[in-house]
Amino acid sequence: MEENFKLKNWVSWAVELCKPDNVVWIDGEGLDALREEAIEKGELIRLNQEILPGCYLHRSAINDVARSEDKTFICTTAKEDAGPNNNWQAPEEMYARLTALFDGSMKGRTMYVIPFCMGPVGSPFSKLGVEITDSIYVVLNMNIMTRISKDVTKLVKNTGDFVKCLHSTATLSLDDRFIAHFPEDNAIWSINSGYGGNALLGKKCFALRIASYQAKNEGWLAEHMLIIGIENPQGEVHYVCAAFPSACGKTNLAMLIPPEVYQEKGYKVWCVGDDIAWLRIGEDGRLWAINPENGYFGVVPGTNSVTNPNALATISNDTIFTNVVHNQDDNTVWWEGLSKTPPTQGINWKGEQWNGTTSQEKGAHPNSRFTTPAKNLPILSPEVENPNGVPISALVFGGRRAKTAPLVYQARDFNHGVFIASTMASETTAAQTGAVGVTRIDSMAMKPFCGYNMGDYFAHWLDMGEKLGDNAPKIFNVNWFRTGDNGKFLWPGYGENLRILEWVLARCEGEALAIDTPIGLMPNPDDISTEGLDLPKEKLEELLHVDKNLWVDETAAMREYYKSYGDRLPKVLWDELSGLENRLHL
Ligand code: OXD
Ligand code: MN
């Protein structure tokens, strides 16, 4: 009873602050009426229901198309607890600033209250949240991305234990846009953005920033990782988690279709998750993972029947498209990379008339997205609802690097793996506002998502490694994006990435050789199967080549980066860096 009070009290407080005209509770039912309302208001366009049943198009404000990292804050009492990896403001100051902005922000609007569950309902991994929002688009997206039901509402009421997520699109003012996290209070306040990563608060804000903080305190990990199961011809499934920065192909890897020669041998891939993994040490001492999400919020451009046929099949039903081209010929959607025949009668992501054969500008925004339910994915893992998750054999990290990082290498041991992951760098993409193509260190692909000081986060990783001991998954680094002198990608990527994961898993099973190099353990070109693939050996050699001079420059950047964490950086990692420097100078 008292627990139920917590929810009621919090909602009453939000009503008093935001002053909506009415309040609607969301339990997953009756959403058709909301869809109709959104269509009437012009927030959604119903697409051709014969070709794309259950699909809708949304266009966001032009200044609101990506995560706003400069507007994202971690508000801990002590500034050092947020760390140099986060923008910080004192909680009382941020609360005061945002209280003024939320005051009356929902006048003339409806407030939606959405109790939701991250992770399978009833799983020991799972966590509850409640998002308050004034956006139907957010309600409909949250309904795809999280678990929402009468049972979840009951659970939230009965336990009173939930992350408080307050969101208003308010005026969409860029100047007053804030995505503020209060890890010490289990609270998130987001205002003036309707973009997924800023507004669907179950995703980055809760499942990564708040959850990473909870995970540190409770002894588990919340990571920016896909989870896939690789079934070998003997029918055994081994699971891999892989972390890549935003828009570096996690969704494509999570949904990969094995190359034909592998299919013929009986290989299959099962997708558990494409973006976030929550990992715990199981009773058997191994690392187990669940996907806290219930759908996919994927980058659309480039998705086609070659790059990701599974995604294409999934998004032909029950999907919300955001900021793609509206093809007026048949009331469907189009984006760059879908086909070679763009519509001539189109409306671009900005809402302007657009002719794909004559226009110089892209029709879909580079960070345009689909939101689609996991249940529609043809290769959805049967383990996705398993409350205990799946056991993880390997942790793979990767970035987008034109040179420097080779196609694949393995860490010597867990601590070395933490070092590799903490210093991994990648070129920025359109998933965040700001310049594209700038190389930056993005530790564990979590730099924009870690809800506390990353020095402490590295220490937590090392601690997890110690607890896991011999049961720890092996750690690898991959780079699908290496280019040759002509600037073209050397590696074909997509389904062919299975060839690399095959080596990774063989290493985990002690069945593949590796050579010791200054940066870690690497395959010989002959250790990577190229059966059925037209890839000259010289290319594979180039992909696996390590340029010592580039790595010496790289270690200088690592040193600068580590310094920014001051005494919060674990000594073990300084030792690992010195070890790498020594090996490079030999
Ligand atoms: C995402 C991101 O949306 O990383 O997954 O930006
Ligand atoms: Mn992501």
XYZ file of C-alpha atoms and ligand atoms in Angstrom:
593
model
C 0.000 0.000 0.000
C 2.721 2.386 1.036
C 4.583 1.321 -2.125
C 1.637 2.275 -4.325
C 1.726 5.602 -2.575
C 5.216 6.275 -3.921
C 3.976 6.141 -7.491
C 0.821 8.133 -6.746
C 2.755 10.785 -4.882
C 5.277 11.167 -7.618
C 2.627 11.440 -10.343
C 0.669 14.002 -8.256
C 3.837 16.024 -7.805
C 4.503 15.918 -11.587
C 0.907 16.964 -12.337
C 1.229 19.917 -10.019
C 4.482 20.952 -11.683
C 3.677 20.370 -15.370
C -0.018 21.333 -15.166
C -1.400 19.069 -17.923
C -5.069 19.248 -18.907
C -5.461 15.552 -18.211
C -3.578 12.440 -17.225
C -3.688 9.103 -19.051
C -2.135 5.904 -17.703
C -0.560 3.621 -20.304
C -0.707 -0.152 -19.850
C -0.222 -1.218 -23.470
C -3.921 -1.369 -24.316
C -6.085 1.060 -26.283
C -3.167 2.533 -28.195
C -5.104 2.673 -31.493
C -6.955 5.729 -30.248
C -3.628 7.400 -29.489
C -2.328 6.565 -32.956
C -5.445 8.160 -34.468
C -4.916 11.250 -32.349
C -1.279 11.475 -33.448
C -2.346 11.177 -37.087
C -4.918 13.934 -36.646
C -2.314 16.198 -35.064
C 0.160 15.468 -37.868
C 2.639 13.736 -35.532
C 2.291 10.457 -37.425
C 1.546 9.542 -41.018
C -0.171 6.212 -41.585
C 1.733 4.389 -44.327
C 0.299 2.043 -46.958
C -1.207 -0.689 -44.766
C -1.175 -3.278 -47.520
C 2.547 -2.972 -48.116
C 3.599 -1.921 -44.609
C 0.953 -3.145 -42.132
C 1.044 -1.351 -38.795
C 3.724 1.092 -40.022
C 3.843 4.855 -39.501
C 6.134 7.746 -40.349
C 7.156 10.531 -38.003
C 9.206 13.641 -38.751
C 10.956 15.283 -35.844
C 11.854 18.936 -35.491
C 14.790 19.823 -37.732
C 16.983 20.764 -34.770
C 16.165 17.535 -32.941
C 17.516 14.561 -34.858
C 20.285 13.022 -32.730
C 21.474 12.583 -29.155
C 22.591 15.893 -27.701
C 25.710 14.983 -25.759
C 26.459 18.604 -24.901
C 23.007 18.876 -23.285
C 23.374 15.638 -21.316
C 24.321 15.898 -17.642
C 25.137 13.588 -14.771
C 24.148 15.365 -11.570
C 25.935 13.766 -8.634
C 26.550 15.521 -5.323
C 30.324 15.445 -5.897
C 31.551 16.583 -9.291
C 34.332 13.958 -9.314
C 31.711 11.205 -9.136
C 30.422 12.234 -12.584
C 33.997 12.278 -13.885
C 35.646 14.029 -16.835
C 33.561 11.833 -19.156
C 30.344 13.672 -18.240
C 28.906 17.165 -18.105
C 28.080 17.885 -14.493
C 25.911 20.186 -12.499
C 25.035 19.986 -8.793
C 21.674 18.219 -8.336
C 19.998 21.109 -6.482
C 21.044 23.581 -9.196
C 19.860 21.346 -12.015
C 16.588 20.562 -10.219
C 15.970 24.284 -9.749
C 16.822 25.093 -13.365
C 14.619 22.330 -14.744
C 11.755 22.876 -12.302
C 11.376 26.321 -13.847
C 11.328 24.794 -17.334
C 8.889 21.987 -16.475
C 6.575 24.425 -14.686
C 3.413 24.514 -16.799
C 5.141 22.745 -19.704
C 2.130 20.460 -20.243
C -0.597 23.132 -20.143
C -3.159 22.342 -22.836
C -1.647 18.866 -23.226
C -2.167 15.369 -21.901
C 0.302 13.799 -19.506
C 0.965 10.118 -20.172
C 2.184 7.926 -17.329
C 3.989 4.824 -18.576
C 5.047 2.112 -16.122
C 7.563 -0.094 -17.923
C 9.934 -2.985 -17.339
C 13.471 -3.299 -18.699
C 14.246 -6.987 -19.149
C 11.976 -10.049 -19.019
C 9.205 -9.466 -16.486
C 10.099 -11.267 -13.255
C 13.770 -11.829 -14.162
C 16.291 -11.130 -11.393
C 18.144 -8.959 -13.950
C 15.140 -6.721 -14.683
C 14.379 -3.227 -13.429
C 11.243 -1.107 -13.431
C 10.705 2.461 -14.539
C 7.915 4.959 -15.038
C 8.118 7.590 -17.753
C 5.924 10.651 -17.605
C 5.714 12.385 -20.982
C 3.545 14.705 -23.044
C 4.457 13.045 -26.350
C 2.328 10.373 -28.023
C 5.355 9.546 -30.192
C 7.265 8.694 -27.005
C 4.379 6.553 -25.714
C 4.192 4.566 -28.955
C 7.970 4.120 -29.140
C 8.238 3.107 -25.481
C 5.496 0.559 -26.151
C 7.785 -1.032 -28.750
C 11.101 -0.663 -26.949
C 10.128 -1.735 -23.415
C 7.704 -4.131 -21.751
C 4.444 -2.395 -20.883
C 1.396 -4.259 -19.571
C -1.194 -4.381 -16.790
C 1.084 -6.810 -14.931
C 4.012 -4.412 -15.159
C 1.829 -1.579 -13.831
C 0.835 -3.826 -10.915
C 4.461 -4.688 -10.235
C 5.461 -1.019 -10.186
C 2.599 -0.206 -7.821
C 3.344 -3.140 -5.561
C 7.084 -2.679 -5.298
C 7.329 1.109 -5.439
C 10.833 0.501 -6.745
C 11.225 2.280 -10.084
C 13.370 4.804 -11.933
C 11.505 8.125 -12.142
C 11.686 9.399 -15.722
C 10.197 12.826 -16.372
C 9.995 14.052 -19.948
C 8.385 16.956 -21.760
C 8.883 18.156 -25.293
C 7.931 21.587 -23.880
C 8.840 24.082 -26.642
C 11.661 22.006 -28.218
C 13.912 24.962 -27.522
C 17.513 24.073 -28.286
C 18.815 26.542 -25.717
C 16.764 25.005 -22.941
C 17.277 21.387 -23.941
C 18.533 19.222 -21.059
C 18.864 15.514 -20.503
C 19.697 15.369 -16.819
C 20.403 12.261 -14.784
C 20.332 12.066 -10.997
C 21.873 8.647 -10.298
C 21.731 9.129 -6.537
C 17.939 9.622 -6.785
C 17.161 7.066 -9.511
C 15.747 9.941 -11.557
C 15.970 11.333 -15.097
C 14.594 14.686 -16.261
C 14.590 15.381 -19.983
C 13.122 18.482 -21.546
C 12.831 20.117 -24.985
C 13.753 17.117 -27.137
C 11.654 14.420 -28.771
C 14.599 12.502 -30.284
C 14.738 8.804 -29.297
C 18.016 8.771 -27.391
C 17.016 11.925 -25.496
C 13.338 11.140 -24.983
C 12.775 7.357 -24.788
C 14.136 7.387 -21.288
C 14.198 3.599 -20.865
C 17.018 3.348 -23.382
C 20.279 5.278 -23.026
C 19.234 7.299 -19.980
C 17.988 4.417 -17.828
C 19.349 1.180 -19.322
C 22.864 2.614 -19.647
C 23.484 5.768 -17.582
C 21.373 5.063 -14.494
C 21.810 1.286 -14.811
C 25.613 1.541 -15.057
C 25.582 3.404 -11.744
C 23.240 0.843 -10.175
C 25.410 -1.926 -11.637
C 28.556 -0.579 -10.019
C 26.819 -0.461 -6.636
C 25.165 -3.857 -7.024
C 28.038 -5.781 -8.664
C 26.977 -6.206 -12.295
C 27.509 -4.465 -15.654
C 25.233 -2.390 -17.918
C 26.898 -2.181 -21.329
C 26.435 -0.746 -24.830
C 26.585 -4.235 -26.331
C 24.695 -6.445 -28.728
C 24.190 -10.094 -27.782
C 24.212 -12.894 -30.379
C 24.174 -16.648 -30.276
C 26.208 -18.512 -32.879
C 24.987 -22.042 -33.499
C 27.614 -24.385 -34.944
C 26.895 -27.444 -37.118
C 26.824 -29.601 -33.952
C 23.876 -27.532 -32.717
C 25.820 -25.892 -29.875
C 25.112 -22.195 -29.365
C 27.844 -19.903 -28.052
C 26.974 -16.357 -27.084
C 29.019 -13.253 -27.755
C 28.524 -9.676 -26.546
C 29.959 -6.928 -28.729
C 30.350 -3.217 -28.036
C 30.647 -0.653 -30.831
C 29.998 3.084 -30.739
C 26.673 4.350 -32.093
C 26.014 3.793 -35.799
C 28.948 1.385 -36.258
C 26.858 -1.613 -37.274
C 25.744 -3.254 -34.004
C 22.262 -3.877 -35.390
C 23.683 -5.380 -38.590
C 26.037 -7.666 -36.655
C 23.285 -8.667 -34.228
C 21.084 -9.763 -37.137
C 23.705 -11.230 -39.446
C 22.990 -13.954 -41.945
C 25.865 -16.451 -42.280
C 27.642 -16.581 -45.649
C 26.326 -19.352 -47.885
C 29.198 -21.762 -47.201
C 28.513 -21.430 -43.483
C 24.774 -21.912 -43.971
C 25.456 -25.069 -45.921
C 27.546 -26.409 -43.054
C 24.690 -25.708 -40.637
C 25.728 -22.442 -38.960
C 22.945 -20.231 -37.620
C 22.907 -16.908 -35.817
C 20.380 -15.931 -33.138
C 19.837 -12.356 -32.028
C 19.285 -11.686 -28.335
C 19.849 -7.922 -28.460
C 21.266 -5.210 -30.717
C 22.260 -2.358 -28.402
C 22.310 -2.971 -24.649
C 23.350 -5.873 -22.433
C 22.961 -6.253 -18.682
C 25.483 -8.773 -17.415
C 25.658 -10.628 -14.122
C 27.792 -13.377 -12.685
C 25.615 -16.474 -12.545
C 25.515 -19.238 -9.942
C 27.947 -21.218 -12.093
C 30.472 -18.365 -11.865
C 30.145 -17.449 -15.545
C 28.978 -14.146 -17.006
C 25.323 -14.142 -18.133
C 23.536 -11.477 -20.173
C 20.029 -10.263 -20.881
C 18.816 -7.652 -23.330
C 16.774 -5.163 -21.285
C 14.968 -3.905 -24.395
C 11.983 -5.321 -26.260
C 12.548 -3.756 -29.685
C 15.151 -2.186 -31.929
C 15.782 1.516 -32.500
C 18.069 1.186 -35.492
C 19.732 3.492 -37.974
C 17.819 3.182 -41.268
C 20.117 4.441 -44.075
C 22.122 1.630 -45.593
C 19.631 -1.042 -44.500
C 18.798 -3.223 -47.508
C 18.359 -6.791 -48.630
C 22.126 -7.349 -48.752
C 23.333 -5.478 -45.651
C 20.573 -6.608 -43.303
C 17.752 -8.688 -44.814
C 16.562 -9.648 -41.317
C 16.079 -6.012 -40.347
C 14.309 -5.341 -43.624
C 11.890 -8.207 -42.917
C 11.359 -6.980 -39.366
C 10.584 -3.388 -40.320
C 7.953 -4.263 -42.876
C 5.400 -4.549 -40.017
C 4.451 -2.628 -36.855
C 7.264 -0.099 -37.277
C 7.609 3.608 -36.640
C 9.986 5.263 -39.107
C 11.492 8.593 -38.109
C 12.990 11.105 -40.569
C 13.094 8.923 -43.690
C 11.722 9.856 -47.133
C 7.966 9.618 -47.596
C 7.370 8.082 -51.014
C 4.153 9.663 -52.184
C 3.776 7.367 -55.176
C 2.626 4.496 -53.013
C 2.600 5.996 -49.509
C 5.644 4.009 -48.403
C 9.114 5.004 -47.208
C 12.551 5.210 -48.762
C 16.087 5.957 -47.612
C 19.572 6.168 -49.067
C 20.871 2.669 -49.624
C 17.465 0.971 -49.812
C 17.440 0.756 -53.602
C 18.931 2.388 -56.667
C 15.550 3.847 -57.603
C 14.648 6.691 -55.270
C 11.159 8.132 -55.491
C 10.671 11.123 -57.736
C 7.567 12.148 -55.777
C 9.018 12.234 -52.299
C 8.946 14.306 -49.128
C 12.345 14.486 -47.460
C 13.049 14.233 -43.726
C 12.574 17.971 -43.382
C 9.052 17.766 -44.824
C 9.998 19.319 -48.176
C 9.090 18.079 -51.637
C 12.005 15.936 -52.806
C 12.892 14.284 -56.101
C 15.460 11.544 -55.554
C 16.656 11.587 -59.141
C 17.446 15.305 -59.266
C 18.019 16.476 -55.702
C 21.594 17.026 -54.493
C 20.550 16.636 -50.867
C 19.957 13.382 -49.025
C 16.290 12.531 -48.601
C 16.546 10.652 -45.310
C 18.484 12.053 -42.373
C 21.736 10.052 -41.855
C 20.496 9.290 -38.327
C 16.938 8.430 -39.388
C 15.612 5.495 -37.407
C 13.216 2.586 -37.234
C 11.540 1.487 -34.034
C 10.403 -2.089 -34.405
C 9.333 -4.888 -32.044
C 11.800 -7.716 -31.366
C 9.055 -10.287 -31.833
C 9.035 -9.631 -35.597
C 12.689 -10.555 -36.092
C 13.029 -13.853 -38.005
C 16.194 -14.836 -36.095
C 15.055 -13.776 -32.630
C 16.752 -16.038 -30.097
C 14.388 -18.419 -28.279
C 16.352 -17.472 -25.151
C 15.336 -13.818 -25.268
C 12.754 -14.199 -22.483
C 14.918 -16.521 -20.395
C 14.968 -14.844 -16.967
C 18.532 -16.072 -16.408
C 19.840 -14.702 -19.701
C 22.483 -16.446 -21.797
C 26.086 -17.399 -20.854
C 28.738 -15.281 -22.567
C 31.868 -16.843 -24.074
C 33.490 -13.737 -25.590
C 33.380 -9.968 -25.231
C 34.185 -8.154 -28.455
C 34.983 -4.444 -28.700
C 35.334 -2.489 -31.892
C 35.480 0.909 -33.456
C 35.443 2.625 -36.807
C 39.110 3.073 -37.714
C 40.456 3.709 -41.197
C 43.951 2.561 -40.157
C 45.630 1.583 -36.829
C 43.375 -1.176 -35.466
C 43.685 -4.513 -37.309
C 40.712 -6.638 -38.319
C 40.894 -8.646 -35.095
C 43.128 -9.250 -32.103
C 42.740 -10.833 -28.710
C 43.659 -9.555 -25.286
C 46.334 -11.524 -23.415
C 44.124 -11.735 -20.323
C 41.124 -9.993 -18.760
C 43.007 -6.964 -17.420
C 44.667 -6.438 -20.789
C 41.175 -6.678 -22.303
C 39.924 -3.939 -19.987
C 42.919 -1.844 -21.086
C 42.131 -2.420 -24.786
C 38.454 -1.598 -24.292
C 39.190 1.477 -22.186
C 41.476 2.951 -24.869
C 39.507 1.990 -27.980
C 38.921 4.861 -30.382
C 36.416 5.442 -33.141
C 35.389 8.033 -35.685
C 32.210 9.924 -34.729
C 28.977 9.309 -36.659
C 25.633 11.051 -37.199
C 24.145 9.413 -34.092
C 25.316 12.334 -31.994
C 25.158 16.018 -32.844
C 28.494 17.539 -33.859
C 31.194 16.806 -36.420
C 31.213 13.415 -38.124
C 34.457 11.466 -38.687
C 36.490 12.834 -35.789
C 38.538 10.150 -34.016
C 37.918 10.061 -30.278
C 38.549 7.530 -27.551
C 35.255 5.936 -26.666
C 35.994 3.522 -23.828
C 33.908 0.353 -24.109
C 31.682 2.401 -26.525
C 30.282 3.719 -23.235
C 31.839 7.160 -22.988
C 28.555 8.933 -23.799
C 26.585 6.497 -21.640
C 28.479 5.849 -18.421
C 26.532 7.425 -15.550
C 29.570 7.951 -13.326
C 33.305 8.580 -13.354
C 34.849 6.236 -15.897
C 37.955 5.822 -13.748
C 35.683 4.083 -11.230
C 33.989 2.232 -14.078
C 37.321 0.764 -15.218
C 38.017 -0.270 -11.625
C 34.600 -1.951 -11.538
C 35.410 -3.857 -14.730
C 38.721 -5.034 -13.256
C 36.880 -6.099 -10.125
C 34.351 -8.080 -12.185
C 37.286 -9.787 -13.917
C 38.739 -10.760 -10.572
C 35.414 -12.192 -9.423
C 35.015 -14.124 -12.670
C 38.547 -15.540 -12.502
C 39.000 -18.458 -14.879
C 35.349 -18.221 -15.912
C 35.860 -14.771 -17.433
C 34.921 -14.458 -21.096
C 37.864 -13.892 -23.454
C 38.195 -10.329 -24.770
C 38.752 -9.296 -28.398
C 38.941 -6.161 -30.526
C 37.693 -5.955 -34.114
C 37.702 -3.302 -36.816
C 35.454 -3.832 -39.838
C 36.201 -0.353 -41.188
C 39.855 -0.462 -42.208
C 40.524 1.139 -45.580
C 43.200 0.628 -48.216
C 45.238 3.356 -49.887
C 42.321 4.053 -52.242
C 40.106 4.869 -49.234
C 37.886 1.843 -49.871
C 36.965 -0.645 -47.153
C 39.252 -3.678 -47.227
C 36.892 -6.052 -45.451
C 33.473 -6.944 -46.949
C 31.762 -6.848 -43.532
C 28.108 -7.747 -42.846
C 27.506 -11.535 -42.980
C 31.213 -12.156 -43.626
C 31.954 -10.921 -40.096
C 30.976 -14.412 -38.970
C 34.381 -15.566 -40.245
C 36.021 -13.421 -37.588
C 33.614 -14.536 -34.884
C 34.444 -18.114 -35.834
C 38.115 -17.439 -34.995
C 37.028 -15.658 -31.808
C 34.988 -18.659 -30.651
C 37.667 -21.111 -31.685
C 40.093 -19.166 -29.478
C 37.600 -19.406 -26.605
C 37.470 -23.170 -27.087
C 41.281 -23.382 -27.307
C 40.996 -24.582 -30.899
C 42.783 -21.861 -32.886
C 46.314 -20.592 -32.993
C 47.418 -17.005 -32.442
C 50.635 -15.097 -32.753
C 51.903 -12.872 -30.006
C 52.298 -9.262 -31.162
C 52.976 -6.047 -29.229
C 49.253 -5.181 -29.218
C 47.889 -8.636 -28.427
C 47.228 -12.076 -29.892
C 46.500 -12.178 -33.595
C 45.520 -14.747 -36.203
C 47.749 -15.566 -39.133
C 45.975 -14.709 -42.378
C 45.560 -18.480 -42.870
C 43.632 -18.788 -39.626
C 40.711 -16.777 -41.032
C 38.564 -18.877 -43.335
C 38.067 -17.310 -46.760
C 36.219 -20.324 -48.170
C 33.658 -19.043 -50.665
C 34.952 -15.489 -50.349
C 36.810 -13.644 -53.042
C 39.381 -11.918 -50.850
C 43.032 -11.976 -51.985
C 45.513 -13.016 -49.317
C 47.328 -9.650 -49.641
C 44.180 -7.871 -48.528
C 43.864 -10.075 -45.481
C 47.541 -9.416 -44.725
C 46.912 -5.678 -45.003
C 43.859 -5.995 -42.735
C 45.984 -7.714 -40.116
C 48.982 -5.423 -40.479
C 49.963 -3.454 -37.397
C 51.779 -0.208 -38.136
C 54.037 0.367 -35.132
C 54.417 4.100 -35.806
C 50.670 4.631 -35.756
C 50.484 2.680 -32.512
C 53.204 4.772 -30.921
C 51.107 7.876 -31.732
C 48.088 6.039 -30.383
C 49.772 5.388 -27.025
C 50.499 9.121 -26.698
C 46.766 9.834 -27.108
C 45.966 7.078 -24.579
C 48.342 8.640 -22.047
C 46.630 12.048 -22.379
C 43.244 10.415 -22.059
C 44.180 8.408 -18.972
C 45.640 11.519 -17.331
C 42.216 13.173 -17.470
C 40.984 10.630 -14.882
C 43.660 11.621 -12.351
C 43.881 9.319 -9.365
C 40.591 7.611 -10.243
C 42.390 5.694 -12.985
C 43.380 2.219 -11.695
C 47.136 1.690 -11.554
C 46.745 -1.644 -13.337
C 45.732 0.251 -16.476
C 48.755 2.562 -16.327
C 50.869 -0.599 -16.086
C 49.097 -2.082 -19.085
C 49.779 1.086 -21.081
C 53.465 1.045 -20.102
C 53.577 -2.613 -21.107
C 52.247 -1.774 -24.558
C 54.701 1.113 -24.946
C 57.593 -1.136 -23.995
C 56.560 -3.839 -26.419
C 56.176 -1.292 -29.245
C 59.635 0.143 -28.639
C 61.415 -3.213 -28.565
C 21.576 4.363 -30.312
C 22.811 5.120 -30.161
O 20.528 4.937 -30.628
O 23.806 4.524 -29.737
O 21.616 3.133 -30.077
O 22.833 6.337 -30.450
Mn 23.431 2.507 -29.185
